[in-house]
């Protein structure tokens, strides 16, 4: 399966059988996947929460730029790089 | 159960007693197969001792409250328990991520559908070989391979993620390249090239299973090539036999750090083979709460941290990577549970353990003792 590159129009979502959940005992977010687990940092959690399969990447970036009160040109490349990495590791799909 | 999954790898710092991440439930020791490499204890627990549905449900709830995130349903053959879908659903309702470790031979489409509907995320199917002859040699069960393929198709159809657990012995190494093809054909996204870990019945049959160092070297080459070629299509996990390793594995992320194992009758163990350590006594969920056992149980305390370690480990830079290796292996090979794991090259026994493995592989004596219940299992 070739994983497509993340682009402005992609609508990223969590891959099948990947679950983002709040771990109430350790008070942190975790991403559960078959035989794997990931401890996302704060930014990754914000990004993953936007990955609903409907919202285009450009909108996600705008939203996060607003939340972080930072310019789109600064937020954008970081989000793309993060999502590209999560896609390559099979946690997110587009 | 032939596969012993650890906790999922995470990058977390260690502090005092962390809550466990994963729990493996041996729902039953019953199994239609009789694998010579089965890692179940030689003294299997009989059906009449098994926890009831309500007891398993309560335990799953306790586990979730304690901080467990992932539960493995294993055995024996977990699908031999009619209440498996009920238990999966209960686990999912507690927020647990569910994994099934199965031989597949009892899984038809109806069961696969019920499991998927209950919320099962992932199943790992054990393959002793990819020929019927090879499969039967290990399992003493005819026609098992075809049923495994059918189970894989049913689970895939039901929407459950699949891992092919290819259990490697000297009898099937040569078919490793085809195993990658099989994994892709059955729709697995992941394959474990899992050399037998020598515990329980596997330890008893070690001489009949152990690959040679030449086979291992070849295998490593095949895995390396396949990893590059199948990147993005098939994830390949590779577990070599400890006996040929330079350093031991971190047994389940360290004793009492991330993982707990429940026997069919509800004994709570730090690892699936821990009952071989006769110096320890183990608590039952029928007597104490899971939190109490995890935090205060003497068996969990025995080898937690580094206080118990032999000098060589305590001063070693790897001690928080492998936590001194496996206590059961130390007992089996060095005669002392708190000895350095002899699969570590720092151990004075390292060379002799490796030599023993080489000799067993070269002697090629293939008499196997197939897994069976003894009279004590009622
Ligand atoms: S006999 Fe084989 S299939 Fe059955 S539990 Fe043991 S390893 Fe698994
Ligand atoms: S000396 Fe002990 S801690 Fe160090 S690598 Fe060997 S087993 Fe692990």
Short mmCIF file of C-alpha atoms and ligand atoms in Angstrom, two decimals:
data_model
loop_
_atom_site.label_atom_id
_atom_site.label_comp_id
_atom_site.label_asym_id
_atom_site.label_seq_id
_atom_site.Cartn_x
_atom_site.Cartn_y
_atom_site.Cartn_z
CA UNK A 1 0.00 0.00 0.00
CA UNK A 2 1.56 3.25 -1.06
CA UNK A 3 0.88 6.02 1.38
CA UNK A 4 0.05 9.25 -0.34
CA UNK A 5 1.85 12.42 0.50
CA UNK A 6 0.01 14.88 2.68
CA UNK A 7 -1.32 17.83 0.71
CA UNK A 8 -3.51 20.88 1.41
CA UNK A 9 -6.61 19.06 0.29
CA UNK A 10 -6.01 15.79 2.10
CA UNK A 11 -8.48 14.98 4.83
CA UNK A 12 -6.41 13.09 7.33
CA UNK A 13 -7.98 10.62 9.73
CA UNK A 14 -6.70 8.08 12.20
CA UNK A 15 -5.87 4.82 10.42
CA UNK A 16 -8.11 1.80 10.98
CA UNK A 17 -7.77 0.36 14.46
CA UNK A 18 -5.91 3.42 15.70
CA UNK A 19 -7.49 5.04 18.73
CA UNK A 20 -6.72 8.38 20.34
CA UNK A 21 -7.82 8.27 23.94
CA UNK A 22 -7.26 10.10 27.18
CA UNK A 23 -5.53 8.00 29.81
CA UNK A 24 -7.24 9.22 32.96
CA UNK A 25 -4.84 7.35 35.24
CA UNK A 26 -1.65 8.88 33.83
CA UNK A 27 -3.43 12.09 32.80
CA UNK A 28 -2.15 12.15 29.25
CA UNK A 29 -3.27 11.29 25.74
CA UNK A 30 -2.25 8.02 24.17
CA UNK A 31 -2.58 6.62 20.68
CA UNK A 32 -3.32 2.90 20.65
CA UNK A 33 -2.67 0.77 17.58
CA UNK A 34 -2.25 -2.95 16.99
CA UNK A 35 0.80 -3.97 19.04
CA UNK A 36 1.95 -0.38 19.24
CA UNK A 37 1.33 2.70 21.21
CA UNK A 38 2.40 6.29 20.94
CA UNK A 39 2.62 9.07 23.49
CA UNK A 40 1.87 12.19 21.46
CA UNK A 41 3.11 15.58 22.63
CA UNK A 42 0.69 18.46 23.08
CA UNK A 43 0.87 19.70 19.51
CA UNK A 44 0.44 16.19 18.12
CA UNK A 45 -2.65 15.73 20.28
CA UNK A 46 -4.14 18.95 18.91
CA UNK A 47 -3.41 17.84 15.37
CA UNK A 48 -4.73 14.31 15.88
CA UNK A 49 -7.97 15.67 17.34
CA UNK A 50 -8.52 17.50 14.06
CA UNK A 51 -7.97 14.37 11.98
CA UNK A 52 -11.63 13.48 11.53
CA UNK A 53 -11.44 12.42 7.90
CA UNK A 54 -13.56 15.40 6.81
CA UNK A 55 -11.53 18.48 7.59
CA UNK A 56 -9.01 19.39 4.87
CA UNK A 57 -5.45 19.94 5.96
CA UNK A 58 -5.54 23.64 5.02
CA UNK A 59 -8.44 24.17 7.42
CA UNK A 60 -6.65 22.25 10.16
CA UNK A 61 -3.62 24.49 9.77
CA UNK A 62 -5.73 27.64 9.86
CA UNK A 63 -7.48 26.45 12.98
CA UNK A 64 -4.26 25.60 14.80
CA UNK A 65 -2.63 28.86 13.73
CA UNK A 66 -5.54 30.70 15.31
CA UNK A 67 -5.40 28.61 18.48
CA UNK A 68 -1.65 29.08 18.83
CA UNK A 69 -1.83 32.72 17.73
CA UNK A 70 0.99 32.01 15.32
CA UNK A 71 1.37 32.72 11.59
CA UNK A 72 0.16 30.03 9.17
CA UNK A 73 3.63 30.06 7.53
CA UNK A 74 5.14 28.95 10.82
CA UNK A 75 2.50 26.42 11.88
CA UNK A 76 1.90 24.91 8.44
CA UNK A 77 5.24 23.21 7.76
CA UNK A 78 5.35 21.74 11.28
CA UNK A 79 1.88 20.26 10.95
CA UNK A 80 2.63 18.84 7.52
CA UNK A 81 5.87 17.29 8.73
CA UNK A 82 4.12 15.81 11.74
CA UNK A 83 1.29 14.34 9.70
CA UNK A 84 3.65 13.02 7.07
CA UNK A 85 5.54 11.21 9.80
CA UNK A 86 2.36 9.82 11.40
CA UNK A 87 1.20 8.63 7.98
CA UNK A 88 4.47 6.89 7.29
CA UNK A 89 4.26 5.16 10.63
CA UNK A 90 0.71 4.04 9.91
CA UNK A 91 -1.10 5.99 12.61
CA UNK A 92 -2.81 8.41 10.23
CA UNK A 93 -4.12 7.96 6.72
CA UNK A 94 -5.32 10.44 4.12
CA UNK B 1 -0.14 -19.55 23.15
CA UNK B 2 3.09 -19.48 21.26
CA UNK B 3 3.58 -15.75 21.18
CA UNK B 4 4.37 -13.67 24.16
CA UNK B 5 3.59 -10.09 23.37
CA UNK B 6 5.17 -7.45 25.52
CA UNK B 7 3.68 -4.16 26.38
CA UNK B 8 3.62 -1.86 23.44
CA UNK B 9 6.92 -0.01 23.22
CA UNK B 10 6.66 3.46 24.69
CA UNK B 11 9.18 6.10 25.52
CA UNK B 12 8.35 6.79 29.13
CA UNK B 13 10.52 7.54 32.12
CA UNK B 14 10.64 5.07 34.96
CA UNK B 15 9.48 6.07 38.41
CA UNK B 16 8.73 4.00 41.51
CA UNK B 17 5.79 1.71 40.70
CA UNK B 18 4.09 2.71 37.50
CA UNK B 19 0.67 1.30 36.72
CA UNK B 20 0.75 -1.64 34.29
CA UNK B 21 0.18 -0.94 30.59
CA UNK B 22 -0.84 -4.36 29.39
CA UNK B 23 -2.50 -7.47 30.73
CA UNK B 24 -2.43 -10.89 29.14
CA UNK B 25 -5.40 -13.08 30.01
CA UNK B 26 -4.88 -16.80 29.56
CA UNK B 27 -8.59 -17.47 29.40
CA UNK B 28 -8.14 -21.22 29.31
CA UNK B 29 -5.40 -23.76 28.85
CA UNK B 30 -7.66 -25.88 26.66
CA UNK B 31 -6.52 -26.04 23.05
CA UNK B 32 -7.16 -28.43 20.17
CA UNK B 33 -3.52 -28.17 19.13
CA UNK B 34 -0.62 -29.71 21.00
CA UNK B 35 2.29 -27.55 19.91
CA UNK B 36 5.68 -28.77 20.98
CA UNK B 37 6.82 -25.16 21.35
CA UNK B 38 3.86 -24.02 23.43
CA UNK B 39 5.03 -21.59 26.10
CA UNK B 40 2.27 -22.60 28.50
CA UNK B 41 3.49 -24.24 31.69
CA UNK B 42 4.07 -27.97 31.59
CA UNK B 43 1.50 -28.31 34.38
CA UNK B 44 -1.59 -27.03 32.61
CA UNK B 45 -4.65 -25.84 34.53
CA UNK B 46 -7.82 -27.84 33.97
CA UNK B 47 -11.14 -26.37 32.84
CA UNK B 48 -12.82 -26.69 36.24
CA UNK B 49 -10.42 -24.15 37.73
CA UNK B 50 -11.09 -21.44 35.15
CA UNK B 51 -12.40 -18.05 36.21
CA UNK B 52 -16.07 -17.53 35.43
CA UNK B 53 -17.34 -14.91 33.01
CA UNK B 54 -18.23 -12.62 35.91
CA UNK B 55 -14.78 -13.07 37.46
CA UNK B 56 -13.05 -12.16 34.19
CA UNK B 57 -15.30 -9.16 33.75
CA UNK B 58 -14.53 -7.91 37.23
CA UNK B 59 -10.81 -8.41 36.64
CA UNK B 60 -10.97 -6.47 33.35
CA UNK B 61 -12.71 -3.61 35.14
CA UNK B 62 -10.10 -3.62 37.88
CA UNK B 63 -7.33 -3.63 35.28
CA UNK B 64 -8.75 -0.59 33.50
CA UNK B 65 -9.07 1.28 36.80
CA UNK B 66 -5.47 0.41 37.63
CA UNK B 67 -4.20 1.90 34.35
CA UNK B 68 -4.01 -1.04 31.96
CA UNK B 69 -4.54 0.21 28.40
CA UNK B 70 -4.30 -2.96 26.39
CA UNK B 71 -5.56 -6.47 26.99
CA UNK B 72 -4.42 -9.61 25.19
CA UNK B 73 -6.86 -12.52 25.16
CA UNK B 74 -4.79 -15.64 24.96
CA UNK B 75 -4.66 -19.21 26.20
CA UNK B 76 -4.50 -22.10 25.45
CA UNK B 77 -6.96 -21.29 22.75
CA UNK B 78 -9.03 -18.30 23.90
CA UNK B 79 -11.77 -19.00 21.36
CA UNK B 80 -12.44 -22.27 23.22
CA UNK B 81 -14.20 -20.02 25.75
CA UNK B 82 -17.76 -19.48 24.53
CA UNK B 83 -17.92 -16.18 26.42
CA UNK B 84 -15.01 -14.62 24.52
CA UNK B 85 -17.16 -12.05 22.67
CA UNK B 86 -18.78 -11.06 25.96
CA UNK B 87 -15.36 -10.54 27.53
CA UNK B 88 -14.11 -8.56 24.53
CA UNK B 89 -17.13 -6.30 24.71
CA UNK B 90 -16.67 -5.80 28.42
CA UNK B 91 -13.01 -4.90 27.90
CA UNK B 92 -13.89 -2.42 25.17
CA UNK B 93 -16.53 -0.83 27.41
CA UNK B 94 -13.82 -0.28 30.01
CA UNK B 95 -11.77 1.55 27.38
CA UNK B 96 -9.27 -1.26 26.90
CA UNK B 97 -7.64 -1.86 23.52
CA UNK B 98 -8.18 -5.51 22.62
CA UNK B 99 -5.95 -8.08 20.98
CA UNK B 100 -6.65 -11.75 20.36
CA UNK B 101 -3.83 -14.28 20.29
CA UNK B 102 -5.17 -17.36 18.57
CA UNK B 103 -4.26 -20.46 16.62
CA UNK B 104 -7.32 -19.73 14.51
CA UNK B 105 -8.49 -23.32 14.18
CA UNK B 106 -11.80 -22.69 15.96
CA UNK B 107 -12.60 -19.36 14.28
CA UNK B 108 -15.34 -19.42 11.66
CA UNK B 109 -17.05 -16.44 10.04
CA UNK B 110 -19.81 -16.28 12.64
CA UNK B 111 -17.31 -16.10 15.48
CA UNK B 112 -15.15 -13.57 13.65
CA UNK B 113 -18.22 -11.39 13.13
CA UNK B 114 -19.24 -11.64 16.77
CA UNK B 115 -15.73 -10.70 17.90
CA UNK B 116 -15.53 -7.74 15.54
CA UNK B 117 -18.96 -6.58 16.61
CA UNK B 118 -17.84 -6.78 20.23
CA UNK B 119 -15.05 -4.36 19.35
CA UNK B 120 -12.02 -6.58 18.81
CA UNK B 121 -9.32 -4.45 17.15
CA UNK B 122 -6.58 -6.89 16.34
CA UNK B 123 -5.85 -10.59 16.11
CA UNK B 124 -2.58 -12.37 15.95
CA UNK B 125 -2.69 -15.79 14.34
CA UNK B 126 0.09 -18.26 15.05
CA UNK B 127 1.60 -20.15 12.12
CA UNK B 128 3.94 -23.03 12.96
CA UNK B 129 4.67 -23.39 9.26
CA UNK B 130 3.15 -22.76 5.84
CA UNK B 131 2.93 -26.39 4.76
CA UNK B 132 0.43 -28.83 6.26
CA UNK B 133 3.22 -31.34 6.98
CA UNK B 134 5.34 -28.77 8.73
CA UNK B 135 2.36 -27.49 10.66
CA UNK B 136 1.34 -30.95 11.80
CA UNK B 137 4.90 -31.78 12.84
CA UNK B 138 4.67 -29.03 15.46
CA UNK B 139 1.00 -29.16 16.43
CA UNK B 140 0.17 -32.88 16.17
CA UNK B 141 -3.07 -31.66 14.54
CA UNK B 142 -3.98 -32.54 10.97
CA UNK B 143 -5.47 -29.97 8.62
CA UNK B 144 -4.68 -27.07 10.90
CA UNK B 145 -3.10 -24.85 8.27
CA UNK B 146 -6.20 -24.73 6.08
CA UNK B 147 -8.25 -23.76 9.12
CA UNK B 148 -5.78 -21.01 10.00
CA UNK B 149 -6.14 -19.56 6.50
CA UNK B 150 -9.91 -19.71 6.85
CA UNK B 151 -9.72 -17.95 10.21
CA UNK B 152 -7.52 -15.23 8.76
CA UNK B 153 -9.98 -14.68 5.92
CA UNK B 154 -12.93 -14.57 8.32
CA UNK B 155 -11.27 -12.09 10.66
CA UNK B 156 -10.13 -9.93 7.77
CA UNK B 157 -13.63 -9.98 6.32
CA UNK B 158 -15.01 -8.95 9.70
CA UNK B 159 -12.65 -5.96 9.75
CA UNK B 160 -10.18 -7.06 12.40
CA UNK B 161 -6.53 -6.04 11.90
CA UNK B 162 -4.24 -9.05 11.47
CA UNK B 163 -0.74 -10.00 12.44
CA UNK B 164 0.78 -13.23 11.20
CA UNK B 165 2.86 -14.75 13.94
CA UNK B 166 5.33 -16.95 12.10
CA UNK B 167 6.95 -19.11 14.74
CA UNK B 168 10.41 -20.09 13.59
CA UNK B 169 12.15 -23.38 14.27
CA UNK B 170 14.91 -25.14 12.41
CA UNK B 171 12.17 -27.06 10.56
CA UNK B 172 10.64 -24.08 8.78
CA UNK B 173 13.41 -21.46 8.51
CA UNK B 174 13.95 -22.24 4.85
CA UNK B 175 10.39 -21.17 4.01
CA UNK B 176 10.75 -17.70 5.50
CA UNK B 177 10.69 -15.91 2.10
CA UNK B 178 7.35 -17.56 1.29
CA UNK B 179 6.01 -16.63 4.74
CA UNK B 180 6.18 -12.97 3.76
CA UNK B 181 4.08 -13.77 0.71
CA UNK B 182 1.56 -15.65 2.83
CA UNK B 183 1.33 -12.73 5.23
CA UNK B 184 0.43 -10.43 2.36
CA UNK B 185 -2.01 -12.92 0.86
CA UNK B 186 -3.95 -13.23 4.09
CA UNK B 187 -4.04 -9.45 4.43
CA UNK B 188 -1.83 -9.11 7.48
CA UNK B 189 -0.26 -5.69 7.90
CA UNK B 190 2.33 -7.07 10.22
CA UNK B 191 4.33 -10.26 10.55
CA UNK B 192 6.28 -11.39 13.54
CA UNK B 193 9.22 -13.53 12.59
CA UNK B 194 9.29 -14.97 16.05
CA UNK B 195 11.86 -17.57 16.85
CA UNK B 196 10.56 -19.88 19.54
CA UNK B 197 11.16 -18.59 23.02
CA UNK B 198 12.13 -21.55 25.11
CA UNK B 199 9.65 -21.68 27.98
CA UNK B 200 7.22 -24.30 29.17
CA UNK B 201 6.78 -27.00 26.54
CA UNK B 202 9.16 -25.13 24.28
CA UNK B 203 11.96 -25.53 26.79
CA UNK B 204 11.19 -29.22 27.07
CA UNK B 205 11.48 -29.55 23.29
CA UNK B 206 14.33 -27.13 22.74
CA UNK B 207 16.67 -29.69 21.21
CA UNK B 208 14.06 -30.62 18.61
CA UNK B 209 13.40 -27.01 17.60
CA UNK B 210 16.57 -24.93 17.90
CA UNK B 211 17.87 -23.50 14.60
CA UNK B 212 21.57 -23.48 13.82
CA UNK B 213 23.67 -20.31 13.82
CA UNK B 214 23.97 -20.67 10.04
CA UNK B 215 20.20 -20.73 9.72
CA UNK B 216 19.97 -17.70 11.98
CA UNK B 217 22.48 -15.75 9.89
CA UNK B 218 20.57 -16.59 6.71
CA UNK B 219 17.26 -15.67 8.35
CA UNK B 220 18.60 -12.30 9.42
CA UNK B 221 19.65 -11.59 5.84
CA UNK B 222 16.22 -12.53 4.51
CA UNK B 223 14.50 -10.32 7.09
CA UNK B 224 16.75 -7.36 6.30
CA UNK B 225 16.06 -7.66 2.59
CA UNK B 226 12.30 -8.09 3.09
CA UNK B 227 12.09 -5.11 5.43
CA UNK B 228 13.55 -2.83 2.80
CA UNK B 229 11.44 -4.29 0.00
CA UNK B 230 8.11 -4.32 1.88
CA UNK B 231 8.42 -1.01 3.69
CA UNK B 232 5.01 0.61 4.03
CA UNK B 233 3.22 -2.61 3.07
CA UNK B 234 4.16 -5.12 5.73
CA UNK B 235 5.69 -4.33 9.09
CA UNK B 236 8.21 -6.99 10.09
CA UNK B 237 9.10 -7.69 13.70
CA UNK B 238 12.02 -9.99 14.20
CA UNK B 239 12.78 -11.89 17.37
CA UNK B 240 15.93 -14.00 17.38
CA UNK B 241 16.51 -16.89 19.77
CA UNK B 242 17.98 -15.47 22.98
CA UNK B 243 20.56 -18.22 23.00
CA UNK B 244 22.35 -16.65 20.05
CA UNK B 245 21.96 -13.08 21.25
CA UNK B 246 24.61 -10.85 22.77
CA UNK B 247 22.30 -9.40 25.33
CA UNK B 248 19.01 -10.58 26.77
CA UNK B 249 15.70 -9.02 25.88
CA UNK B 250 13.95 -6.79 28.34
CA UNK B 251 11.53 -9.42 29.49
CA UNK B 252 8.13 -7.72 29.08
CA UNK B 253 9.63 -4.30 29.72
CA UNK B 254 11.07 -5.33 33.07
CA UNK B 255 9.64 -7.39 35.90
CA UNK B 256 6.58 -5.73 37.43
CA UNK B 257 7.00 -2.57 35.39
CA UNK B 258 4.44 -2.70 32.58
CA UNK B 259 2.91 -6.11 32.24
CA UNK B 260 0.93 -8.71 34.08
CA UNK B 261 -0.24 -12.15 33.13
CA UNK B 262 -3.34 -13.93 34.40
CA UNK B 263 -3.59 -17.73 34.40
CA UNK B 264 -6.94 -19.42 33.65
CA UNK B 265 -7.62 -19.83 37.36
CA UNK B 266 -6.80 -16.19 38.17
CA UNK B 267 -3.24 -16.35 39.43
CA UNK B 268 -1.59 -13.02 38.71
CA UNK B 269 1.95 -13.39 37.36
CA UNK B 270 4.67 -10.90 36.43
CA UNK B 271 5.30 -13.02 33.31
CA UNK B 272 3.72 -16.07 31.75
CA UNK B 273 6.51 -18.41 32.85
CA UNK B 274 6.91 -17.05 36.36
CA UNK B 275 5.41 -20.10 38.02
CA UNK B 276 8.65 -21.94 37.27
CA UNK B 277 10.21 -19.78 39.99
CA UNK B 278 9.42 -21.99 42.94
CA UNK B 279 10.96 -19.51 45.38
CA UNK B 280 8.07 -17.11 44.78
CA UNK B 281 4.46 -17.31 45.83
CA UNK B 282 1.79 -15.88 43.60
CA UNK B 283 -1.48 -14.24 44.50
CA UNK B 284 -4.87 -15.03 43.07
CA UNK B 285 -7.46 -12.49 42.03
CA UNK B 286 -9.83 -14.67 44.02
CA UNK B 287 -8.04 -13.56 47.23
CA UNK B 288 -6.78 -10.03 46.64
CA UNK B 289 -7.55 -7.05 44.44
CA UNK B 290 -5.47 -6.50 41.32
CA UNK B 291 -4.17 -3.15 42.60
CA UNK B 292 -3.11 -4.75 45.87
CA UNK B 293 -1.30 -7.55 44.06
CA UNK B 294 0.41 -5.16 41.64
CA UNK B 295 1.54 -2.74 44.33
CA UNK B 296 2.19 -5.06 47.26
CA UNK B 297 2.35 -8.64 45.95
CA UNK B 298 5.60 -10.30 46.99
CA UNK B 299 6.18 -11.90 43.59
CA UNK B 300 5.98 -8.53 41.84
CA UNK B 301 8.28 -6.94 44.41
CA UNK B 302 10.86 -9.74 44.15
CA UNK B 303 12.61 -8.59 40.95
CA UNK B 304 11.28 -5.10 40.45
CA UNK B 305 13.94 -2.40 39.99
CA UNK B 306 17.63 -3.23 40.40
CA UNK B 307 18.08 -4.09 44.09
CA UNK B 308 17.91 -7.84 43.39
CA UNK B 309 20.40 -7.70 40.52
CA UNK B 310 23.75 -9.42 40.52
CA UNK B 311 26.69 -6.98 40.74
CA UNK B 312 27.50 -7.17 37.04
CA UNK B 313 24.01 -5.97 36.12
CA UNK B 314 23.65 -3.36 38.82
CA UNK B 315 26.66 -1.46 37.51
CA UNK B 316 25.83 -2.08 33.85
CA UNK B 317 24.80 0.71 31.48
CA UNK B 318 22.10 -1.52 29.97
CA UNK B 319 20.29 -2.31 33.17
CA UNK B 320 17.41 0.03 32.44
CA UNK B 321 17.16 -1.24 28.89
CA UNK B 322 16.90 -4.96 29.53
CA UNK B 323 16.31 -4.92 33.30
CA UNK B 324 18.77 -7.76 33.65
CA UNK B 325 16.93 -10.05 31.24
CA UNK B 326 14.66 -12.94 32.07
CA UNK B 327 14.41 -14.49 35.55
CA UNK B 328 12.87 -17.69 34.26
CA UNK B 329 15.71 -18.12 31.77
CA UNK B 330 18.26 -17.43 34.51
CA UNK B 331 16.71 -20.19 36.59
CA UNK B 332 16.41 -22.61 33.68
CA UNK B 333 19.97 -22.07 32.43
CA UNK B 334 21.97 -20.89 35.44
CA UNK B 335 20.01 -22.64 38.15
CA UNK B 336 19.32 -19.41 40.03
CA UNK B 337 16.50 -16.97 39.38
CA UNK B 338 18.58 -13.98 40.47
CA UNK B 339 21.62 -14.89 38.39
CA UNK B 340 22.58 -12.85 35.36
CA UNK B 341 20.54 -14.05 32.39
CA UNK B 342 23.02 -16.41 30.68
CA UNK B 343 22.00 -15.12 27.27
CA UNK B 344 23.98 -11.96 28.16
CA UNK B 345 27.57 -11.99 26.95
CA UNK B 346 28.66 -10.68 30.36
CA UNK B 347 27.47 -13.93 31.93
CA UNK B 348 30.15 -16.57 32.59
CA UNK B 349 27.69 -19.09 31.16
CA UNK B 350 27.14 -17.24 27.90
CA UNK B 351 29.56 -19.26 25.79
CA UNK B 352 28.31 -22.60 27.09
CA UNK B 353 24.66 -21.67 26.49
CA UNK B 354 25.44 -20.76 22.92
CA UNK B 355 27.49 -23.92 22.46
CA UNK B 356 24.63 -25.99 23.81
CA UNK B 357 22.23 -24.43 21.30
CA UNK B 358 24.68 -25.09 18.46
CA UNK B 359 25.08 -28.71 19.54
CA UNK B 360 21.36 -29.26 19.80
CA UNK B 361 20.81 -27.81 16.35
CA UNK B 362 23.62 -29.92 14.88
CA UNK B 363 22.49 -33.16 16.54
CA UNK B 364 19.12 -32.63 14.85
CA UNK B 365 17.23 -35.07 17.03
CA UNK B 366 13.60 -34.44 16.29
CA UNK B 367 11.72 -36.30 18.99
CA UNK B 368 9.03 -34.01 20.36
CA UNK B 369 6.94 -34.17 23.50
CA UNK B 370 3.56 -32.79 22.51
CA UNK B 371 1.68 -30.59 24.92
CA UNK B 372 -0.78 -32.47 27.08
CA UNK B 373 -2.71 -32.20 30.33
CA UNK B 374 -1.27 -34.19 33.20
CA UNK B 375 -3.35 -36.00 35.81
CA UNK B 376 -2.98 -33.13 38.23
CA UNK B 377 -5.01 -30.86 35.95
CA UNK B 378 -8.60 -31.50 36.88
S1 LIG C 1 -0.79 -25.74 21.87
FE1 LIG C 1 -0.15 -24.36 20.21
S2 LIG C 1 -1.99 -23.27 19.61
FE2 LIG C 1 -2.40 -24.24 21.59
S3 LIG C 1 -1.91 -22.67 23.12
FE3 LIG C 1 -0.04 -23.85 22.82
S4 LIG C 1 1.11 -22.80 21.20
FE4 LIG C 1 -0.99 -22.03 21.18
S1 LIG C 2 25.06 -7.31 32.47
FE1 LIG C 2 22.92 -7.48 33.14
S2 LIG C 2 22.03 -5.46 32.72
FE2 LIG C 2 23.98 -5.59 31.58
S3 LIG C 2 23.40 -6.28 29.52
FE3 LIG C 2 23.89 -8.12 30.74
S4 LIG C 2 21.94 -8.79 31.63
FE4 LIG C 2 21.66 -6.70 30.91
#
